[in-house]
Amino acid sequence: MELMKSDNIVPDRQPRQEEIMQQQKQQEEEEERRFHVLAVDDSVIDRKLLEKLLKAFSCQVTCLESGEKALEYLGLLHNSATAASSSQSQQHQGLKVNLIMTDFSMPGTSGYDLLKRVKGSYWKDVPVVVMSSENVPSRISMCLEGGAEEFMLKPLQLSDVHKIQARILKSLPQS
Amino acid sequence: MEVVQIQRTLMDYTKSLFMEGLLDSQFLQLQQLQDESNPDFVVEVVSLFFDDSEKLLNELTIALDQPSVDFKKVDSYVHQLKGSSSSIGAQRVKNACVAFRNFCQVQNIEGCLTCLQQVKQEYYLVKNKLETLFRLEQQIVTSGGSIPMIEMGF
Protein backbone atom coordinates (compact mmCIF):
# COMPACT_ATOMS: atom_id res chain seq x y z
CA MET A 1 0.00 0.00 0.00
CA GLU A 2 1.29 3.42 -0.84
CA LEU A 3 -0.43 6.01 1.24
CA MET A 4 1.29 9.23 0.37
CA LYS A 5 1.10 11.91 2.92
CA SER A 6 1.46 14.80 0.55
CA ASP A 7 1.69 18.23 1.85
CA ASN A 8 0.57 20.16 -1.15
CA ILE A 9 -2.84 18.89 -2.40
CA VAL A 10 -6.41 19.15 -1.07
CA PRO A 11 -6.64 16.34 1.55
CA ASP A 12 -10.36 15.58 0.96
CA ARG A 13 -10.31 14.60 -2.72
CA GLN A 14 -7.07 12.67 -2.94
CA PRO A 15 -7.72 9.57 -0.72
CA ARG A 16 -10.90 8.65 -2.64
CA GLN A 17 -9.18 8.91 -6.03
CA GLU A 18 -6.35 6.73 -4.75
CA GLU A 19 -8.83 4.21 -3.39
CA ILE A 20 -10.57 3.90 -6.74
CA MET A 21 -7.29 3.55 -8.58
CA GLN A 22 -6.14 0.93 -6.12
CA GLN A 23 -9.37 -1.01 -6.50
CA GLN A 24 -8.98 -0.92 -10.27
CA LYS A 25 -5.39 -2.09 -10.00
CA GLN A 26 -6.44 -4.95 -7.70
CA GLN A 27 -9.14 -6.03 -10.14
CA GLU A 28 -6.67 -5.98 -13.03
CA GLU A 29 -4.16 -7.99 -11.05
CA GLU A 30 -6.83 -10.55 -10.20
CA GLU A 31 -7.72 -10.85 -13.87
CA GLU A 32 -4.07 -11.35 -14.72
CA ARG A 33 -3.68 -14.02 -12.04
CA ARG A 34 -6.54 -16.07 -13.46
CA PHE A 35 -5.51 -19.06 -15.48
CA HIS A 36 -5.97 -18.20 -19.15
CA VAL A 37 -6.85 -21.09 -21.44
CA LEU A 38 -7.19 -21.16 -25.21
CA ALA A 39 -9.93 -23.61 -26.20
CA VAL A 40 -9.54 -24.60 -29.84
CA ASP A 41 -12.22 -26.77 -31.50
CA ASP A 42 -14.13 -26.62 -34.77
CA SER A 43 -17.29 -27.97 -33.11
CA VAL A 44 -19.46 -25.24 -31.62
CA ILE A 45 -20.95 -27.74 -29.17
CA ASP A 46 -17.57 -28.90 -27.93
CA ARG A 47 -16.35 -25.29 -27.61
CA LYS A 48 -19.32 -24.41 -25.45
CA LEU A 49 -18.83 -27.50 -23.33
CA LEU A 50 -15.11 -26.94 -22.88
CA GLU A 51 -15.64 -23.31 -22.01
CA LYS A 52 -18.12 -24.26 -19.28
CA LEU A 53 -15.85 -26.98 -17.92
CA LEU A 54 -12.95 -24.54 -17.69
CA LYS A 55 -15.03 -21.76 -16.20
CA ALA A 56 -16.17 -24.21 -13.51
CA PHE A 57 -12.53 -24.05 -12.41
CA SER A 58 -12.42 -20.23 -12.56
CA CYS A 59 -10.34 -20.13 -15.71
CA GLN A 60 -10.44 -17.27 -18.14
CA VAL A 61 -11.29 -18.85 -21.49
CA THR A 62 -10.74 -17.73 -25.08
CA CYS A 63 -12.56 -19.95 -27.58
CA LEU A 64 -11.20 -20.29 -31.10
CA GLU A 65 -12.85 -22.22 -33.88
CA SER A 66 -9.80 -23.32 -35.87
CA GLY A 67 -6.08 -23.95 -35.80
CA GLU A 68 -5.59 -20.91 -38.01
CA LYS A 69 -7.49 -18.65 -35.61
CA ALA A 70 -5.35 -19.99 -32.77
CA LEU A 71 -2.13 -19.26 -34.66
CA GLU A 72 -3.42 -15.80 -35.48
CA TYR A 73 -4.26 -15.17 -31.84
CA LEU A 74 -0.79 -16.22 -30.79
CA GLY A 75 0.81 -14.02 -33.41
CA LEU A 76 2.23 -17.01 -35.24
CA LEU A 77 0.32 -16.78 -38.48
CA HIS A 78 2.59 -14.58 -40.52
CA ASN A 79 5.88 -15.21 -38.79
CA SER A 80 8.44 -17.27 -40.60
CA ALA A 81 10.55 -19.64 -38.55
CA THR A 82 13.48 -17.30 -38.82
CA ALA A 83 11.73 -14.17 -37.53
CA ALA A 84 13.83 -12.18 -35.10
CA SER A 85 12.90 -13.06 -31.53
CA SER A 86 12.78 -9.42 -30.53
CA SER A 87 10.04 -8.56 -33.00
CA GLN A 88 8.11 -11.63 -31.89
CA SER A 89 8.22 -10.68 -28.25
CA GLN A 90 7.01 -7.20 -29.09
CA GLN A 91 3.91 -8.71 -30.66
CA HIS A 92 3.27 -10.89 -27.63
CA GLN A 93 3.63 -8.16 -25.06
CA GLY A 94 0.76 -8.29 -22.59
CA LEU A 95 -0.69 -11.55 -23.91
CA LYS A 96 -0.65 -14.33 -21.37
CA VAL A 97 -1.64 -17.90 -22.12
CA ASN A 98 -1.32 -20.59 -19.44
CA LEU A 99 -2.74 -23.56 -21.32
CA ILE A 100 -3.87 -24.51 -24.81
CA MET A 101 -6.50 -27.19 -25.23
CA THR A 102 -7.04 -28.24 -28.80
CA ASP A 103 -9.07 -30.78 -30.69
CA PHE A 104 -6.99 -33.10 -32.85
CA SER A 105 -9.14 -33.38 -35.99
CA MET A 106 -9.81 -29.96 -37.38
CA PRO A 107 -9.96 -28.97 -41.04
CA GLY A 108 -6.95 -26.99 -42.27
CA THR A 109 -4.48 -26.62 -39.42
CA SER A 110 -4.98 -29.69 -37.26
CA GLY A 111 -4.45 -29.89 -33.52
CA TYR A 112 -1.18 -31.65 -34.21
CA ASP A 113 -0.06 -28.87 -36.59
CA LEU A 114 -0.94 -26.32 -33.94
CA LEU A 115 0.99 -28.29 -31.32
CA LYS A 116 4.14 -28.36 -33.48
CA ARG A 117 3.91 -24.66 -34.33
CA VAL A 118 3.45 -23.71 -30.69
CA LYS A 119 6.33 -25.90 -29.52
CA GLY A 120 8.63 -24.28 -32.07
CA SER A 121 7.76 -20.74 -31.03
CA TYR A 122 7.85 -18.11 -28.31
CA TRP A 123 5.00 -20.07 -26.71
CA LYS A 124 6.92 -23.36 -26.45
CA ASP A 125 6.63 -23.55 -22.68
CA VAL A 126 2.84 -23.29 -22.70
CA PRO A 127 1.38 -26.74 -22.07
CA VAL A 128 -0.76 -28.05 -24.92
CA VAL A 129 -3.43 -30.67 -24.30
CA VAL A 130 -4.74 -32.48 -27.37
CA MET A 131 -8.27 -33.87 -27.32
CA SER A 132 -9.86 -36.43 -29.59
CA SER A 133 -13.01 -38.48 -29.79
CA GLU A 134 -10.97 -41.36 -31.21
CA ASN A 135 -8.73 -43.64 -29.19
CA VAL A 136 -5.92 -44.25 -31.69
CA PRO A 137 -2.66 -45.32 -29.98
CA SER A 138 -0.42 -44.13 -32.81
CA ARG A 139 -2.14 -40.74 -32.70
CA ILE A 140 -1.66 -40.52 -28.96
CA SER A 141 2.07 -41.33 -29.07
CA MET A 142 2.56 -38.94 -32.00
CA CYS A 143 1.08 -36.09 -30.00
CA LEU A 144 2.95 -36.91 -26.83
CA GLU A 145 6.20 -37.15 -28.77
CA GLY A 146 5.33 -33.84 -30.40
CA GLY A 147 5.36 -32.23 -26.98
CA ALA A 148 1.75 -32.48 -25.87
CA GLU A 149 1.27 -32.26 -22.14
CA GLU A 150 -1.56 -34.76 -22.26
CA PHE A 151 -3.89 -36.48 -24.69
CA MET A 152 -7.49 -36.66 -23.60
CA LEU A 153 -10.48 -38.55 -24.93
CA LYS A 154 -13.68 -36.69 -25.59
CA PRO A 155 -16.14 -36.05 -24.22
CA LEU A 156 -14.22 -34.39 -21.41
CA GLN A 157 -15.47 -34.46 -17.85
CA LEU A 158 -14.98 -32.20 -14.88
CA SER A 159 -12.53 -34.73 -13.43
CA ASP A 160 -10.36 -34.53 -16.58
CA VAL A 161 -10.09 -30.76 -16.39
CA HIS A 162 -9.39 -30.95 -12.69
CA LYS A 163 -6.56 -33.38 -13.31
CA ILE A 164 -4.85 -31.16 -15.89
CA GLN A 165 -5.22 -27.98 -13.93
CA ALA A 166 -3.84 -29.57 -10.77
CA ARG A 167 -0.83 -30.90 -12.63
CA ILE A 168 -0.06 -27.63 -14.39
CA LEU A 169 -0.49 -25.51 -11.29
CA LYS A 170 1.90 -27.82 -9.48
CA SER A 171 4.56 -27.41 -12.14
CA LEU A 172 4.39 -23.62 -12.14
CA PRO A 173 7.39 -21.86 -10.60
CA GLN A 174 6.58 -20.48 -7.15
CA SER A 175 6.51 -16.69 -7.46
CA MET B 1 -51.15 -30.53 -11.44
CA GLU B 2 -49.13 -30.22 -8.26
CA VAL B 3 -45.46 -29.39 -8.55
CA VAL B 4 -44.52 -32.57 -6.67
CA GLN B 5 -46.40 -34.64 -9.22
CA ILE B 6 -44.66 -33.00 -12.18
CA GLN B 7 -41.32 -33.45 -10.44
CA ARG B 8 -42.03 -37.15 -9.99
CA THR B 9 -43.07 -37.42 -13.65
CA LEU B 10 -39.83 -35.71 -14.70
CA MET B 11 -37.71 -38.03 -12.58
CA ASP B 12 -39.41 -41.14 -13.99
CA TYR B 13 -39.24 -39.81 -17.51
CA THR B 14 -35.55 -38.98 -17.29
CA LYS B 15 -34.76 -42.36 -15.75
CA SER B 16 -36.56 -44.11 -18.59
CA LEU B 17 -34.43 -42.29 -21.15
CA PHE B 18 -31.32 -43.65 -19.45
CA MET B 19 -32.78 -47.14 -19.12
CA GLU B 20 -33.67 -47.20 -22.83
CA GLY B 21 -30.13 -46.17 -23.70
CA LEU B 22 -31.23 -42.94 -25.36
CA LEU B 23 -29.06 -40.94 -22.99
CA ASP B 24 -25.83 -41.81 -21.23
CA SER B 25 -23.82 -40.38 -18.33
CA GLN B 26 -22.49 -37.53 -20.46
CA PHE B 27 -25.95 -35.96 -20.24
CA LEU B 28 -25.60 -36.03 -16.46
CA GLN B 29 -22.29 -34.23 -16.82
CA LEU B 30 -24.09 -31.46 -18.72
CA GLN B 31 -26.66 -31.17 -15.95
CA GLN B 32 -23.89 -31.01 -13.37
CA LEU B 33 -22.30 -28.09 -15.20
CA GLN B 34 -25.51 -26.07 -15.10
CA ASP B 35 -25.61 -23.51 -12.29
CA GLU B 36 -27.13 -20.17 -11.26
CA SER B 37 -24.70 -18.26 -13.44
CA ASN B 38 -25.90 -20.24 -16.46
CA PRO B 39 -29.32 -21.77 -15.63
CA ASP B 40 -30.13 -22.60 -19.27
CA PHE B 41 -26.84 -24.26 -20.09
CA VAL B 42 -28.28 -27.70 -20.91
CA VAL B 43 -31.04 -26.30 -23.12
CA GLU B 44 -28.49 -24.09 -24.88
CA VAL B 45 -26.04 -26.87 -25.63
CA VAL B 46 -28.78 -29.27 -26.71
CA SER B 47 -30.28 -26.59 -28.97
CA LEU B 48 -26.88 -26.17 -30.60
CA PHE B 49 -26.84 -29.93 -31.07
CA PHE B 50 -30.27 -29.89 -32.72
CA ASP B 51 -29.28 -27.14 -35.17
CA ASP B 52 -25.93 -28.72 -35.95
CA SER B 53 -27.39 -32.21 -36.41
CA GLU B 54 -30.15 -31.13 -38.73
CA LYS B 55 -27.62 -29.36 -40.90
CA LEU B 56 -25.43 -32.46 -40.98
CA LEU B 57 -28.35 -34.80 -41.76
CA ASN B 58 -29.25 -32.53 -44.67
CA GLU B 59 -25.70 -32.58 -45.98
CA LEU B 60 -25.59 -36.35 -45.63
CA THR B 61 -28.81 -36.79 -47.57
CA ILE B 62 -27.45 -34.62 -50.38
CA ALA B 63 -24.03 -36.27 -50.38
CA LEU B 64 -25.48 -39.78 -50.60
CA ASP B 65 -27.80 -38.71 -53.39
CA GLN B 66 -24.94 -37.81 -55.73
CA PRO B 67 -24.29 -39.93 -58.84
CA SER B 68 -20.75 -40.42 -57.59
CA VAL B 69 -20.68 -40.50 -53.80
CA ASP B 70 -17.74 -38.85 -52.04
CA PHE B 71 -17.35 -41.30 -49.16
CA LYS B 72 -14.64 -39.26 -47.52
CA LYS B 73 -17.00 -36.31 -47.28
CA VAL B 74 -19.81 -38.52 -45.98
CA ASP B 75 -17.48 -40.01 -43.40
CA SER B 76 -16.42 -36.55 -42.28
CA TYR B 77 -20.05 -35.51 -41.69
CA VAL B 78 -20.79 -38.70 -39.77
CA HIS B 79 -17.65 -38.16 -37.69
CA GLN B 80 -18.91 -34.71 -36.75
CA LEU B 81 -22.34 -36.02 -35.84
CA LYS B 82 -20.81 -38.82 -33.83
CA GLY B 83 -18.73 -36.30 -31.91
CA SER B 84 -21.53 -33.93 -31.08
CA SER B 85 -24.00 -36.66 -30.12
CA SER B 86 -21.35 -38.14 -27.88
CA SER B 87 -20.71 -34.74 -26.29
CA ILE B 88 -24.31 -34.32 -25.21
CA GLY B 89 -24.90 -37.95 -24.25
CA ALA B 90 -27.19 -38.98 -27.12
CA GLN B 91 -25.96 -42.55 -26.95
CA ARG B 92 -28.12 -44.23 -29.57
CA VAL B 93 -27.40 -41.54 -32.14
CA LYS B 94 -23.69 -41.96 -31.46
CA ASN B 95 -23.89 -45.74 -31.84
CA ALA B 96 -25.79 -45.41 -35.09
CA CYS B 97 -22.99 -43.14 -36.34
CA VAL B 98 -20.36 -45.74 -35.47
CA ALA B 99 -22.14 -48.30 -37.64
CA PHE B 100 -22.52 -45.69 -40.38
CA ARG B 101 -18.79 -44.99 -40.46
CA ASN B 102 -18.02 -48.66 -40.96
CA PHE B 103 -20.06 -48.64 -44.17
CA CYS B 104 -18.36 -45.43 -45.29
CA GLN B 105 -14.99 -47.02 -44.85
CA VAL B 106 -15.87 -49.94 -47.14
CA GLN B 107 -17.73 -47.60 -49.48
CA ASN B 108 -20.96 -49.56 -49.30
CA ILE B 109 -23.67 -47.23 -50.57
CA GLU B 110 -26.63 -49.41 -49.59
CA GLY B 111 -25.27 -49.82 -46.11
CA CYS B 112 -24.76 -46.08 -45.86
CA LEU B 113 -28.30 -45.32 -46.94
CA THR B 114 -29.70 -47.74 -44.39
CA CYS B 115 -27.52 -46.22 -41.71
CA LEU B 116 -28.61 -42.73 -42.61
CA GLN B 117 -32.21 -43.78 -42.08
CA GLN B 118 -31.25 -45.32 -38.76
CA VAL B 119 -29.39 -42.21 -37.60
CA LYS B 120 -32.31 -40.00 -38.58
CA GLN B 121 -34.70 -42.21 -36.67
CA GLU B 122 -32.58 -42.16 -33.54
CA TYR B 123 -32.01 -38.45 -33.82
CA TYR B 124 -35.66 -37.51 -34.13
CA LEU B 125 -36.54 -39.87 -31.32
CA VAL B 126 -34.05 -38.35 -28.88
CA LYS B 127 -34.98 -34.85 -30.02
CA ASN B 128 -38.61 -35.54 -29.28
CA LYS B 129 -37.80 -36.99 -25.87
CA LEU B 130 -35.49 -34.14 -24.89
CA GLU B 131 -38.05 -31.55 -25.92
CA THR B 132 -40.58 -33.29 -23.69
CA LEU B 133 -38.06 -33.32 -20.87
CA PHE B 134 -37.40 -29.60 -21.22
CA ARG B 135 -41.14 -28.91 -21.31
CA LEU B 136 -41.57 -30.76 -18.02
CA GLU B 137 -38.70 -28.78 -16.50
CA GLN B 138 -40.28 -25.56 -17.69
CA GLN B 139 -43.60 -26.53 -16.11
CA ILE B 140 -41.87 -27.10 -12.79
CA VAL B 141 -40.02 -23.81 -12.94
CA THR B 142 -43.09 -21.76 -13.82
CA SER B 143 -44.97 -23.42 -10.97
CA GLY B 144 -42.27 -22.15 -8.65
CA GLY B 145 -40.63 -25.52 -8.09
CA SER B 146 -37.02 -26.58 -8.51
CA ILE B 147 -35.73 -29.21 -10.88
CA PRO B 148 -34.70 -32.36 -9.02
CA MET B 149 -31.23 -33.74 -9.70
CA ILE B 150 -31.19 -37.33 -10.83
CA GLU B 151 -29.03 -39.71 -8.84
CA MET B 152 -27.94 -42.55 -11.06
CA GLY B 153 -25.79 -45.40 -9.92
CA PHE B 154 -23.18 -45.15 -12.66
mmCIF file of N, CA and C in Angstrom, chain A residues 44-46 48-49 52-53 56 105 133-134 154-158, chain B residues 26 29-30 33 35 38 41 44 48-49 52 79 84 86-87 101:
data_model
loop_
_atom_site.group_PDB
_atom_site.id
_atom_site.type_symbol
_atom_site.label_atom_id
_atom_site.label_comp_id
_atom_site.label_asym_id
_atom_site.label_seq_id
_atom_site.Cartn_x
_atom_site.Cartn_y
_atom_site.Cartn_z
ATOM 1 N N VAL A 44 -18.901 -26.278 -32.491
ATOM 2 C CA VAL A 44 -19.464 -25.243 -31.624
ATOM 3 C C VAL A 44 -19.966 -25.834 -30.303
ATOM 4 N N ILE A 45 -20.458 -27.063 -30.375
ATOM 5 C CA ILE A 45 -20.950 -27.740 -29.166
ATOM 6 C C ILE A 45 -19.796 -28.024 -28.211
ATOM 7 N N ASP A 46 -18.720 -28.571 -28.766
ATOM 8 C CA ASP A 46 -17.569 -28.897 -27.926
ATOM 9 C C ASP A 46 -16.890 -27.655 -27.366
ATOM 10 N N LYS A 48 -18.453 -24.879 -26.542
ATOM 11 C CA LYS A 48 -19.317 -24.412 -25.451
ATOM 12 C C LYS A 48 -19.125 -25.276 -24.203
ATOM 13 N N LEU A 49 -19.008 -26.556 -24.430
ATOM 14 C CA LEU A 49 -18.832 -27.497 -23.333
ATOM 15 C C LEU A 49 -17.492 -27.265 -22.635
ATOM 16 N N LYS A 52 -17.418 -24.112 -20.558
ATOM 17 C CA LYS A 52 -18.118 -24.257 -19.278
ATOM 18 C C LYS A 52 -17.296 -25.077 -18.296
ATOM 19 N N LEU A 53 -16.680 -26.134 -18.773
ATOM 20 C CA LEU A 53 -15.849 -26.976 -17.916
ATOM 21 C C LEU A 53 -14.713 -26.157 -17.313
ATOM 22 N N ALA A 56 -15.832 -23.579 -14.796
ATOM 23 C CA ALA A 56 -16.167 -24.208 -13.510
ATOM 24 C C ALA A 56 -14.950 -24.250 -12.603
ATOM 25 N N SER A 105 -8.658 -33.436 -34.590
ATOM 26 C CA SER A 105 -9.140 -33.384 -35.986
ATOM 27 C C SER A 105 -9.865 -32.094 -36.271
ATOM 28 N N SER A 133 -11.931 -37.554 -30.097
ATOM 29 C CA SER A 133 -13.011 -38.482 -29.791
ATOM 30 C C SER A 133 -12.589 -39.907 -30.136
ATOM 31 N N GLU A 134 -11.414 -40.043 -30.773
ATOM 32 C CA GLU A 134 -10.967 -41.362 -31.206
ATOM 33 C C GLU A 134 -9.731 -41.824 -30.446
ATOM 34 N N LYS A 154 -12.414 -37.396 -25.736
ATOM 35 C CA LYS A 154 -13.684 -36.689 -25.594
ATOM 36 C C LYS A 154 -14.791 -37.732 -25.461
ATOM 37 N N PRO A 155 -15.908 -37.366 -24.811
ATOM 38 C CA PRO A 155 -16.144 -36.047 -24.218
ATOM 39 C C PRO A 155 -15.442 -35.891 -22.870
ATOM 40 N N LEU A 156 -14.935 -34.660 -22.646
ATOM 41 C CA LEU A 156 -14.219 -34.393 -21.411
ATOM 42 C C LEU A 156 -15.178 -34.271 -20.240
ATOM 43 N N GLN A 157 -14.668 -34.605 -19.060
ATOM 44 C CA GLN A 157 -15.468 -34.464 -17.852
ATOM 45 C C GLN A 157 -14.783 -33.481 -16.911
ATOM 46 N N LEU A 158 -15.515 -33.108 -15.892
ATOM 47 C CA LEU A 158 -14.976 -32.201 -14.881
ATOM 48 C C LEU A 158 -13.696 -32.780 -14.275
ATOM 49 N N GLN B 26 -22.948 -38.843 -20.020
ATOM 50 C CA GLN B 26 -22.485 -37.526 -20.463
ATOM 51 C C GLN B 26 -23.592 -36.483 -20.295
ATOM 52 N N GLN B 29 -23.402 -35.165 -16.934
ATOM 53 C CA GLN B 29 -22.291 -34.231 -16.820
ATOM 54 C C GLN B 29 -22.755 -32.831 -17.217
ATOM 55 N N LEU B 30 -23.553 -32.749 -18.280
ATOM 56 C CA LEU B 30 -24.092 -31.460 -18.717
ATOM 57 C C LEU B 30 -24.940 -30.842 -17.623
ATOM 58 N N LEU B 33 -22.978 -29.348 -14.879
ATOM 59 C CA LEU B 33 -22.302 -28.091 -15.203
ATOM 60 C C LEU B 33 -23.248 -26.895 -15.113
ATOM 61 N N ASP B 35 -25.527 -24.148 -13.610
ATOM 62 C CA ASP B 35 -25.614 -23.510 -12.294
ATOM 63 C C ASP B 35 -26.336 -22.172 -12.405
ATOM 64 N N ASN B 38 -25.541 -19.805 -15.115
ATOM 65 C CA ASN B 38 -25.902 -20.240 -16.465
ATOM 66 C C ASN B 38 -27.032 -21.268 -16.365
ATOM 67 N N PHE B 41 -27.980 -23.660 -19.387
ATOM 68 C CA PHE B 41 -26.844 -24.264 -20.086
ATOM 69 C C PHE B 41 -27.236 -25.511 -20.874
ATOM 70 N N GLU B 44 -29.298 -24.773 -23.874
ATOM 71 C CA GLU B 44 -28.486 -24.086 -24.882
ATOM 72 C C GLU B 44 -27.614 -25.061 -25.665
ATOM 73 N N LEU B 48 -27.982 -26.225 -29.639
ATOM 74 C CA LEU B 48 -26.880 -26.167 -30.602
ATOM 75 C C LEU B 48 -26.761 -27.512 -31.306
ATOM 76 N N PHE B 49 -26.910 -28.578 -30.519
ATOM 77 C CA PHE B 49 -26.838 -29.927 -31.068
ATOM 78 C C PHE B 49 -27.953 -30.155 -32.091
ATOM 79 N N ASP B 52 -27.092 -28.132 -35.300
ATOM 80 C CA ASP B 52 -25.930 -28.724 -35.949
ATOM 81 C C ASP B 52 -26.297 -30.048 -36.622
ATOM 82 N N HIS B 79 -18.598 -38.357 -38.792
ATOM 83 C CA HIS B 79 -17.653 -38.165 -37.693
ATOM 84 C C HIS B 79 -18.066 -36.978 -36.827
ATOM 85 N N SER B 84 -20.600 -34.801 -31.815
ATOM 86 C CA SER B 84 -21.528 -33.931 -31.083
ATOM 87 C C SER B 84 -22.565 -34.732 -30.302
ATOM 88 N N SER B 86 -22.090 -37.623 -29.023
ATOM 89 C CA SER B 86 -21.345 -38.138 -27.881
ATOM 90 C C SER B 86 -21.171 -37.060 -26.813
ATOM 91 N N SER B 87 -20.928 -35.843 -27.238
ATOM 92 C CA SER B 87 -20.714 -34.738 -26.293
ATOM 93 C C SER B 87 -21.939 -34.387 -25.481
ATOM 94 N N ARG B 101 -20.169 -45.206 -40.021
ATOM 95 C CA ARG B 101 -18.792 -44.985 -40.460
ATOM 96 C C ARG B 101 -18.170 -46.245 -41.032
#
